[in-house]
Every structure is written in C-alpha cells, then in structure tokens.
Short mmCIF file of C-alpha atoms and ligand atoms in Angstrom, two decimals:
data_model
loop_
_atom_site.label_atom_id
_atom_site.label_comp_id
_atom_site.label_asym_id
_atom_site.label_seq_id
_atom_site.Cartn_x
_atom_site.Cartn_y
_atom_site.Cartn_z
CA MET A 1 7.41 1.01 -33.05
CA LYS A 2 5.77 1.52 -29.66
CA SER A 3 6.05 5.11 -28.38
CA PHE A 4 6.64 5.60 -24.67
CA SER A 5 4.71 8.26 -22.79
CA PHE A 6 5.38 9.87 -19.39
CA ALA A 7 3.02 7.32 -17.84
CA ASP A 8 4.90 4.40 -19.38
CA ARG A 9 7.91 5.20 -17.20
CA GLY A 10 5.95 3.84 -14.24
CA ALA A 11 7.38 4.77 -10.86
CA GLY A 12 10.56 5.81 -12.69
CA ARG A 13 8.75 9.02 -13.67
CA TYR A 14 9.38 10.36 -10.12
CA VAL A 15 13.08 9.41 -10.05
CA VAL A 16 15.36 12.44 -10.44
CA GLY A 17 18.69 11.09 -9.23
CA PRO A 18 20.53 7.95 -8.28
CA VAL A 19 18.21 5.70 -6.30
CA ALA A 20 20.16 3.60 -3.84
CA PRO A 21 18.50 0.42 -2.58
CA PHE A 22 16.33 1.22 0.44
CA ASP A 23 17.55 -0.30 3.69
CA GLN A 24 14.38 -1.54 5.36
CA LYS A 25 15.63 -0.82 8.83
CA ASN A 26 15.06 2.88 7.99
CA GLU A 27 11.36 2.30 7.43
CA MET A 28 9.43 4.03 10.22
CA PHE A 29 7.93 0.93 11.87
CA LYS A 30 11.38 -0.68 12.10
CA ARG A 31 13.34 2.27 13.47
CA PRO A 32 12.07 1.98 17.07
CA TRP A 33 13.78 -1.44 17.19
CA TRP A 34 17.30 -0.06 16.66
CA ASP A 35 17.32 3.77 16.47
CA PRO A 36 17.97 5.27 19.95
CA SER A 37 16.20 8.52 18.96
CA MET A 38 13.02 6.46 18.39
CA ALA A 39 13.23 4.36 21.58
CA ASP A 40 10.64 6.33 23.61
CA LEU A 41 8.24 6.47 20.70
CA GLY A 42 8.71 2.74 20.11
CA GLU A 43 7.99 1.96 23.75
CA LYS A 44 4.77 3.96 23.58
CA PHE A 45 3.68 2.60 20.19
CA TYR A 46 4.60 -1.07 20.56
CA HIS A 47 4.42 -1.78 24.29
CA ALA A 48 2.43 0.72 26.38
CA PRO A 49 -1.11 -0.43 27.34
CA VAL A 50 -3.93 1.34 25.48
CA MET A 51 -6.84 2.03 27.85
CA PRO A 52 -10.33 2.36 26.39
CA ARG A 53 -12.02 5.65 27.26
CA ASP A 54 -15.57 6.99 27.33
CA GLN A 55 -15.37 8.62 23.92
CA ALA A 56 -16.95 7.58 20.64
CA GLY A 57 -14.50 5.45 18.68
CA TYR A 58 -12.26 4.67 21.65
CA ARG A 59 -14.43 2.34 23.77
CA LEU A 60 -13.66 -1.32 24.49
CA LYS A 61 -16.02 -2.45 21.70
CA ASP A 62 -14.06 -0.30 19.25
CA PHE A 63 -10.65 -1.65 20.28
CA SER A 64 -11.99 -5.21 20.20
CA LEU A 65 -13.07 -4.58 16.59
CA VAL A 66 -9.51 -3.57 15.73
CA ASN A 67 -8.02 -6.61 17.44
CA ALA A 68 -10.38 -8.96 15.57
CA ALA A 69 -9.74 -7.29 12.21
CA TRP A 70 -5.96 -7.72 12.52
CA ARG A 71 -6.21 -11.40 13.53
CA VAL A 72 -5.24 -12.99 10.20
CA GLU A 73 -2.25 -10.68 9.75
CA ASN A 74 -1.08 -10.99 13.35
CA GLU A 75 -1.57 -14.71 13.86
CA MET A 76 -1.17 -16.17 10.37
CA ALA A 77 1.11 -13.85 8.39
CA GLN A 78 3.02 -11.07 10.20
CA GLY A 79 3.90 -9.11 7.08
CA VAL A 80 4.31 -5.98 9.21
CA ARG A 81 7.04 -7.75 11.17
CA GLY A 82 8.81 -9.04 8.06
CA GLY A 83 6.65 -11.83 6.59
CA ARG A 84 8.22 -15.12 5.43
CA MET A 85 5.85 -17.18 7.60
CA GLY A 86 2.27 -18.46 7.54
CA LEU A 87 0.38 -17.03 4.57
CA TYR A 88 3.54 -15.13 3.56
CA ASP A 89 5.69 -18.29 3.62
CA TRP A 90 8.28 -18.35 0.82
CA THR A 91 8.39 -22.14 0.50
CA TRP A 92 5.96 -24.84 -0.53
CA GLU A 93 6.63 -28.54 -0.43
CA GLY A 94 4.71 -28.95 -3.69
CA LYS A 95 1.91 -31.10 -2.36
CA PHE A 96 -1.70 -30.47 -3.36
CA ASN A 97 -4.01 -31.01 -0.38
CA PHE A 98 -7.15 -31.02 -2.47
CA PRO A 99 -7.72 -32.22 -5.13
CA ARG A 100 -4.92 -34.81 -4.92
CA VAL A 101 -3.02 -33.72 -8.06
CA PRO A 102 0.43 -35.37 -8.19
CA ALA A 103 3.36 -33.11 -7.29
CA GLY A 104 5.80 -31.74 -9.90
CA LEU A 105 3.42 -30.93 -12.78
CA LYS A 106 3.81 -27.71 -14.78
CA ILE A 107 1.73 -25.87 -17.36
CA SER A 108 3.14 -25.83 -20.90
CA ASP A 109 5.24 -22.88 -22.11
CA ASP A 110 2.46 -21.98 -24.52
CA GLU A 111 -0.10 -21.93 -21.72
CA ALA A 112 2.24 -19.85 -19.55
CA CYS A 113 2.40 -17.18 -22.30
CA HIS A 114 -1.35 -16.65 -21.97
CA ILE A 115 -1.80 -17.09 -18.23
CA THR A 116 -1.78 -13.41 -17.10
CA GLY A 117 -5.54 -12.95 -17.33
CA ALA A 118 -6.15 -16.13 -15.36
CA VAL A 119 -3.71 -15.01 -12.65
CA LYS A 120 -5.50 -11.67 -12.28
CA ARG A 121 -8.88 -13.41 -12.21
CA ALA A 122 -7.55 -15.71 -9.48
CA ALA A 123 -6.48 -12.63 -7.49
CA THR A 124 -9.98 -11.15 -7.62
CA LEU A 125 -11.54 -14.55 -6.86
CA PHE A 126 -9.43 -14.68 -3.70
CA GLY A 127 -10.57 -11.18 -2.69
CA ALA A 128 -8.41 -8.56 -4.42
CA SER A 129 -10.26 -5.39 -5.40
CA LEU A 130 -7.64 -4.62 -8.07
CA ALA A 131 -4.80 -6.64 -9.60
CA GLY A 132 -2.04 -5.52 -11.96
CA THR A 133 1.18 -7.04 -13.28
CA CYS A 134 4.65 -5.63 -13.90
CA LYS A 135 8.24 -6.55 -14.57
CA LEU A 136 10.04 -6.61 -11.24
CA ASP A 137 12.18 -3.45 -10.96
CA ARG A 138 14.84 -4.54 -8.50
CA ARG A 139 15.38 -0.95 -7.31
CA TRP A 140 12.21 -1.42 -5.23
CA LEU A 141 13.50 -4.49 -3.35
CA TYR A 142 14.60 -3.79 0.23
CA LYS A 143 18.34 -4.24 0.51
CA PRO A 144 18.87 -5.46 3.11
CA ALA A 145 15.54 -6.40 4.68
CA TYR A 146 14.76 -6.04 8.38
CA MET A 147 12.65 -8.42 10.46
CA ILE A 148 11.09 -8.02 13.88
CA THR A 149 11.48 -11.29 15.77
CA PRO A 150 10.61 -12.31 19.35
CA ASP A 151 14.23 -11.38 20.24
CA GLY A 152 14.06 -7.90 18.68
CA GLY A 153 14.90 -6.54 15.24
CA LYS A 154 17.46 -8.05 12.88
CA VAL A 155 18.93 -7.16 9.52
CA THR A 156 18.50 -9.96 7.01
CA ASP A 157 19.28 -10.79 3.38
CA ASN A 158 16.58 -10.38 0.81
CA PRO A 159 17.54 -13.22 -1.53
CA ILE A 160 15.10 -12.84 -4.43
CA PRO A 161 16.43 -15.11 -7.22
CA ASP A 162 17.30 -13.43 -10.55
CA GLU A 163 14.67 -15.54 -12.32
CA PHE A 164 11.96 -13.72 -10.38
CA GLN A 165 11.35 -11.07 -13.02
CA TYR A 166 7.62 -10.46 -12.60
CA ALA A 167 5.13 -9.41 -9.96
CA VAL A 168 1.41 -9.34 -9.41
CA VAL A 169 0.41 -6.33 -7.33
CA ILE A 170 -2.96 -6.42 -5.59
CA ALA A 171 -5.00 -3.73 -3.90
CA VAL A 172 -7.73 -4.42 -1.36
CA GLU A 173 -10.34 -1.77 -0.73
CA MET A 174 -10.84 -0.51 2.84
CA ASP A 175 -14.33 0.13 4.16
CA TYR A 176 -15.51 3.66 3.26
CA ARG A 177 -17.77 4.23 6.27
CA SER A 178 -15.14 3.06 8.75
CA ILE A 179 -12.47 5.31 7.24
CA GLN A 180 -14.87 8.26 7.62
CA THR A 181 -14.50 7.92 11.41
CA SER A 182 -10.72 8.57 11.36
CA PRO A 183 -8.93 9.09 13.63
CA SER A 184 -10.57 6.37 15.70
CA ALA A 185 -10.49 2.65 16.38
CA PRO A 186 -13.19 1.78 13.80
CA ALA A 187 -11.02 3.38 11.08
CA SER A 188 -8.11 1.37 12.43
CA ALA A 189 -10.27 -1.77 12.10
CA ALA A 190 -10.66 -0.98 8.38
CA THR A 191 -6.87 -0.84 8.17
CA GLY A 192 -6.59 -4.12 10.06
CA MET A 193 -9.03 -5.76 7.66
CA GLY A 194 -6.88 -4.45 4.81
CA TYR A 195 -3.79 -6.11 6.28
CA SER A 196 -5.59 -9.38 6.97
CA LYS A 197 -6.98 -9.45 3.43
CA MET A 198 -3.54 -8.62 1.95
CA ALA A 199 -2.12 -11.75 3.60
CA PHE A 200 -5.10 -13.89 2.63
CA VAL A 201 -5.15 -12.85 -1.04
CA SER A 202 -1.41 -12.86 -1.70
CA GLY A 203 -0.92 -16.13 0.21
CA LEU A 204 -3.58 -17.87 -1.87
CA LEU A 205 -2.39 -16.29 -5.11
CA ALA A 206 1.18 -17.50 -4.49
CA GLN A 207 -0.19 -21.00 -3.92
CA TYR A 208 -2.09 -20.82 -7.22
CA ILE A 209 1.08 -19.88 -9.12
CA ARG A 210 3.05 -22.64 -7.38
CA GLY A 211 0.38 -25.10 -8.44
CA LEU A 212 1.09 -24.09 -12.07
CA GLY A 213 4.66 -25.32 -11.58
CA TYR A 214 6.32 -21.93 -11.00
CA ARG A 215 7.78 -20.27 -7.92
CA ALA A 216 6.11 -17.43 -6.03
CA ILE A 217 6.83 -15.23 -3.00
CA PRO A 218 3.83 -13.53 -1.36
CA CYS A 219 4.58 -10.24 0.43
CA GLY A 220 2.68 -7.59 2.33
CA ASN A 221 4.70 -4.53 3.35
CA ASP A 222 7.82 -6.73 3.57
CA THR A 223 10.47 -7.57 0.94
CA ALA A 224 9.85 -4.64 -1.46
CA CYS A 225 8.29 -1.16 -1.53
CA SER A 226 4.68 -1.68 -2.59
CA ILE A 227 3.82 1.80 -3.92
CA PRO A 228 6.34 2.01 -6.80
CA MET A 229 5.46 -1.56 -7.76
CA ALA A 230 1.76 -0.68 -7.80
CA ILE A 231 2.52 2.31 -10.05
CA ASP A 232 4.52 0.04 -12.38
CA ALA A 233 1.60 -2.40 -12.44
CA GLY A 234 -0.81 0.33 -13.57
CA LEU A 235 -2.87 0.56 -10.39
CA GLY A 236 -2.51 4.30 -9.77
CA GLU A 237 -0.37 7.38 -9.09
CA ILE A 238 1.54 8.78 -6.13
CA ALA A 239 -0.19 11.67 -4.33
CA ARG A 240 0.55 14.48 -1.86
CA ASN A 241 -0.43 12.23 1.06
CA GLY A 242 2.43 9.89 0.13
CA LEU A 243 -0.01 7.13 -0.80
CA LEU A 244 -1.00 5.38 -3.99
CA VAL A 245 -4.21 6.89 -5.39
CA THR A 246 -6.22 4.51 -7.57
CA PRO A 247 -8.93 5.59 -10.04
CA GLU A 248 -11.44 3.26 -8.37
CA PHE A 249 -10.94 3.84 -4.63
CA GLY A 250 -8.50 6.75 -4.37
CA PRO A 251 -6.01 6.13 -1.54
CA ARG A 252 -8.50 3.89 0.34
CA VAL A 253 -6.60 0.68 -0.44
CA ARG A 254 -3.90 -1.55 1.02
CA LEU A 255 -1.29 -3.12 -1.21
CA ALA A 256 0.36 -6.53 -1.39
CA LYS A 257 2.32 -8.34 -4.07
CA VAL A 258 3.47 -11.74 -5.27
CA LEU A 259 6.93 -11.99 -6.86
CA THR A 260 7.31 -14.81 -9.35
CA ASP A 261 9.30 -16.47 -12.15
CA LEU A 262 6.05 -17.08 -14.05
CA PRO A 263 6.31 -14.91 -17.20
CA LEU A 264 3.47 -12.41 -17.01
CA ARG A 265 2.35 -9.79 -19.52
CA PRO A 266 3.00 -6.44 -17.77
CA ASP A 267 0.21 -3.88 -17.50
CA ARG A 268 0.78 -0.29 -18.69
CA PRO A 269 1.29 2.27 -15.94
CA ILE A 270 -1.36 5.01 -15.86
CA THR A 271 -1.86 8.68 -15.12
CA PHE A 272 -5.32 10.11 -14.54
CA GLY A 273 -4.72 13.63 -13.24
CA VAL A 274 -3.79 13.04 -9.59
CA TRP A 275 -0.48 14.93 -9.72
CA ASN A 276 -2.08 18.09 -11.16
CA PHE A 277 -5.02 17.90 -8.76
CA CYS A 278 -2.73 17.53 -5.74
CA MET A 279 -0.88 20.70 -6.83
CA ILE A 280 -3.96 22.75 -5.93
CA CYS A 281 -5.70 20.50 -3.37
CA LYS A 282 -4.08 20.45 0.02
CA LYS A 283 -6.88 18.88 1.99
CA CYS A 284 -4.74 16.07 3.38
CA ALA A 285 -2.04 18.53 4.47
CA LYS A 286 -4.61 20.80 6.14
CA LYS A 287 -6.31 17.94 8.00
CA CYS A 288 -3.20 16.05 9.09
CA PRO A 289 -3.21 16.28 12.91
CA SER A 290 0.59 16.02 13.08
CA ARG A 291 1.44 18.34 10.15
CA SER A 292 3.37 15.53 8.52
CA ILE A 293 2.20 16.33 4.98
CA MET A 294 3.81 19.05 2.86
CA HIS A 295 1.88 22.12 1.71
CA GLY A 296 4.45 23.05 -0.95
CA ASP A 297 5.46 21.64 -4.31
CA PRO A 298 6.96 18.19 -4.74
CA THR A 299 10.66 18.06 -3.94
CA GLU A 300 13.56 15.68 -3.65
CA ALA A 301 14.40 17.13 -0.22
CA THR A 302 13.78 14.56 2.51
CA HIS A 303 12.68 14.95 6.16
CA ASN A 304 14.75 12.09 7.58
CA ILE A 305 16.16 8.64 6.77
CA SER A 306 12.68 7.15 6.38
CA ASN A 307 12.30 9.04 3.07
CA ARG A 308 13.88 7.76 -0.11
CA GLU A 309 16.63 9.83 -1.75
CA GLY A 310 16.53 10.58 -5.48
CA VAL A 311 12.75 10.77 -5.77
CA ARG A 312 10.79 13.96 -6.49
CA ALA A 313 7.51 13.71 -4.61
CA TRP A 314 5.65 14.96 -1.57
CA HIS A 315 7.66 13.26 1.17
CA ILE A 316 5.84 12.52 4.41
CA ASN A 317 7.40 13.09 7.81
CA ALA A 318 6.91 9.58 9.14
CA GLU A 319 8.42 10.46 12.52
CA THR A 320 5.71 12.99 13.41
CA CYS A 321 3.02 10.80 11.86
CA LEU A 322 3.92 7.79 14.03
CA ALA A 323 4.23 10.05 17.09
CA PHE A 324 0.58 11.04 16.57
CA TRP A 325 -0.47 7.40 16.28
CA ALA A 326 1.30 6.57 19.53
CA LYS A 327 -0.33 9.53 21.32
CA ASN A 328 -3.77 8.76 19.90
CA GLY A 329 -3.60 5.07 20.87
CA THR A 330 -4.57 3.96 17.36
CA ASP A 331 -3.49 4.66 13.81
CA CYS A 332 -4.87 7.48 11.69
CA ALA A 333 -6.38 7.65 8.20
CA ASN A 334 -7.27 11.36 7.94
CA CYS A 335 -5.18 11.69 4.79
CA ILE A 336 -7.35 8.99 3.21
CA ARG A 337 -10.66 10.21 4.67
CA VAL A 338 -10.42 13.75 3.31
CA CYS A 339 -9.02 12.92 -0.13
CA PRO A 340 -11.54 13.77 -2.87
CA PHE A 341 -10.50 10.60 -4.75
CA ASN A 342 -11.57 8.43 -1.80
CA LYS A 343 -15.29 8.57 -2.61
CA PRO A 344 -17.14 5.47 -3.84
CA SER A 345 -18.04 5.18 -7.48
CA GLY A 346 -21.25 6.86 -8.66
CA ARG A 347 -22.46 8.81 -11.69
CA VAL A 348 -21.42 12.26 -10.42
CA HIS A 349 -18.19 11.09 -8.79
CA ASP A 350 -17.15 9.22 -11.93
CA LEU A 351 -17.93 12.30 -14.04
CA VAL A 352 -15.73 14.46 -11.82
CA ARG A 353 -12.92 11.91 -12.05
CA TRP A 354 -13.27 12.03 -15.83
CA GLY A 355 -13.13 15.85 -15.68
CA ILE A 356 -10.01 15.86 -13.48
CA TYR A 357 -8.21 13.86 -16.16
CA HIS A 358 -9.64 15.46 -19.30
CA ALA A 359 -10.34 19.04 -18.18
CA PRO A 360 -7.78 19.88 -15.44
CA ARG A 361 -8.53 23.61 -15.87
CA LEU A 362 -11.74 22.89 -13.98
CA ASN A 363 -9.87 21.42 -10.99
CA PRO A 364 -10.51 24.50 -8.78
CA LEU A 365 -14.22 24.08 -9.48
CA PHE A 366 -14.13 20.37 -8.61
CA LEU A 367 -12.27 21.16 -5.40
CA TRP A 368 -14.76 23.90 -4.49
CA GLY A 369 -17.63 21.45 -5.11
CA ASP A 370 -16.00 18.87 -2.86
CA ASP A 371 -15.83 21.43 -0.05
CA GLN A 372 -19.38 22.64 -0.61
CA MET A 373 -20.75 19.10 -0.43
CA GLY A 374 -18.98 18.59 2.89
CA TYR A 375 -17.05 15.53 1.73
CA GLY A 376 -14.24 14.30 3.90
CA LYS A 377 -15.78 15.41 7.21
CA ARG A 378 -15.31 13.08 10.15
CA LYS A 379 -18.44 11.00 10.81
CA ILE A 380 -18.54 9.02 14.00
S1 SF4 V 1 -1.83 9.08 8.87
FE1 SF4 V 1 -2.71 10.88 9.94
S2 SF4 V 1 -0.96 11.75 11.02
FE2 SF4 V 1 -0.10 10.40 9.45
S3 SF4 V 1 0.23 11.66 7.63
FE3 SF4 V 1 -1.83 10.79 7.41
S4 SF4 V 1 -3.19 12.35 8.33
FE4 SF4 V 1 -1.10 12.80 9.03
S1 SF4 V 2 -6.35 15.20 -0.37
FE1 SF4 V 2 -5.96 16.41 -2.20
S2 SF4 V 2 -3.78 16.90 -2.10
FE2 SF4 V 2 -4.14 15.23 -0.68
S3 SF4 V 2 -3.72 13.38 -1.85
FE3 SF4 V 2 -5.91 13.73 -2.03
S4 SF4 V 2 -6.13 14.95 -3.91
FE4 SF4 V 2 -3.97 15.04 -3.32
#
C-alpha cells in the first residue's frame, strides 16, 4: 500500500480550516474595479499616465521594452483581465489548419492512458520551462470569477465541467539579469515576457490536447489560483514572499495551466526545504519597499479580503504592494530578486540547494554565505 507523506498532501498541507471558494473579485488587481476603498489606487495604477524620467531603468527605452514584452498577453490573450479570448479561448471548432487532419478524431483509450509524458514534452516544446500534472482540486477554482471588460468589471460564472478532472501546470522562467534590476522597467519587461509566454504556451498546449480528441481550457491568472495547483503538480513550495519557489528557478517563474478531461497521470508534490529556510531567511521581507511581507512565523491571520482564509502561510499585504507599484510607475520584483533560491543553476548553487534539503542545520551558514557573496543586490 502506498504511504502518504507530508509532501503528498500537495497544497492541502497548508490548509488548517475550512477553505471557502475564493471570489475572484477580491483578488488585488480586480478590487479597484468595484471596491470604493481602492478607487484612487485603481485610478493611479490603471489610468494615470506614466512619464519616463532621467533615471536608469525609467527612461522611454525602458518603458518601451515593457510595452513590447506584454504585447502577446495584452493583444492576444488578456489573462490578467479574465482570459477566455485569443490564446486563452475556451472553445475550438475542431478544425485542423495544418496538416489537414479530418475533424472529430480521437486517440484510443489505451493511448490516452500513456499520454502524460507526451503532453509534458509538448509543453516544453512550446516553451514551458517546467511542466507538471495534477488532479484538479476544485477548491482552487475561482467561484465566482471576475472579468475586466471594456465596460468595467463584472462577476461571472466559472463553469468548469465536472469531467475536467486534470490539469497541466506550466512554469516559464523569467530573465535573471532583468529581474536583478528590480524595481525598474527592465524587471517589469521580464514579467511581461512571462505573461506573454504563459499565454503562448498554454494556448498551444490546449490546442494540442484538443487535437487528441479531448477538451482543454487554457488559463493564465484567470479561472483558478495557480500557486496551489502548481504545488499539487509537484513544481515547488510556497514561500515567505507568497510565491511558488521551484527547485530550478526559485520564485523567478510565472505560472499558467490547462484544465482538461484528458486523463493524466498526476505528478507527486514535492518539498525541498523552502519552508524551513524561510523560517530563518527574511531577505524578501527586509527588502520589500512597501513592507508587505511578514517578518514573523506563518499564520492563518489575514491582512484583508485579498488573502485566503483557512490557510496557514505567510500572507502578503497586497494592498500596500500594489500601492507601491502605482507610486513607482511599474511593478516590482524585489521579493524575487533577493531570494537565495532565485539564482541560476551551477555546481555551487546546486550543492547549496542539496544542503538546504538534506542538512537544514546548516541553513544559517548558507544564508550567511549568500549575504557575503552579495547575492540579491540590485544591478542596473
Ligand atoms: S512585489 Fe515588491 S512591493 Fe510587492 S511584496 Fe514583493 S517586494 Fe514587496
Ligand atoms: S527571500 Fe528568503 S524568506 Fe523570502 S522567500 Fe526567499 S528564501 Fe524565503
């Protein structure tokens, strides 16, 4: 009989009470569209002009880089606004454009049982840095969803059919050097590239699954909470900065997912020492310009309605975080830049990662070494 470990509980390992479905209108980027206490912030963040200034990282060439990087997401997907269009379209008329395979074909049941590896390989072919699979835990679906439309925000159903019992979760790496410049427009361009790649990869992956004769819904930040799904799919652990930390890239990733009725073999969730390391490392909290990250122990206490009830973790104050973004004129990635797990792979870095998992008593030494080497400093 299979024995279940702490890791095997997936994102459920952080649940300490009843977890009500999360109403997406309470997510921070949606609140300015309906919450009067967020109206001024929303005006500043979504509508006020951002003027370039004579400062490294904030010149016209920097803002143009951001605008270009976001182009696929903004013009062909709009997952931030709610998805369900362009690359995130939920429907497909079933027609192959090329090659001209007749519509309505389906792989055999036997082939479907062994398709998981091919689906993950397709994800990396299309540009995913990491791909994992999980059973769809419906607690992570937004209920209801919330979309930003040309007329404003609107609450909407999130009708994911019961047969959709699986998901592929993908992570795309963000550029290390660009993130080192945070907070600045070049770091924001790395984020924009992440969002554009999320739409590209998940849109193509959904089309691949549909071509196998199954149904698929590609999503960016819309439709369901990505972080718990990524934990369930074995991509990483939650960290003090409120982000998913992966063994390969730390928190320097963006997440997307494809929900499907194609039966997939779920990956095993993982732990690799992040929780213990975060207990002593507070670099993200110390370097957060808006003091939105907790210095204390994980807790189920929340800051505001943008946090999820019933979860024991380091909750982020998304209100103060977004206020800093609006003031700065671009988003921020300091909590990614300074994280010791953010570093690229290499013999020494991989050895330290191994040590964090297998010899956590040495964590203070690893943290001291990270400081001594000057990692995480802003480079612009
Ligand atoms: S994005 Fe910046 S402001 Fe927001 S929590 Fe991270 S470090 Fe703080
Ligand atoms: S900077 Fe340190 S405390 Fe923050 S998420 Fe990374 S490892 Fe955890």
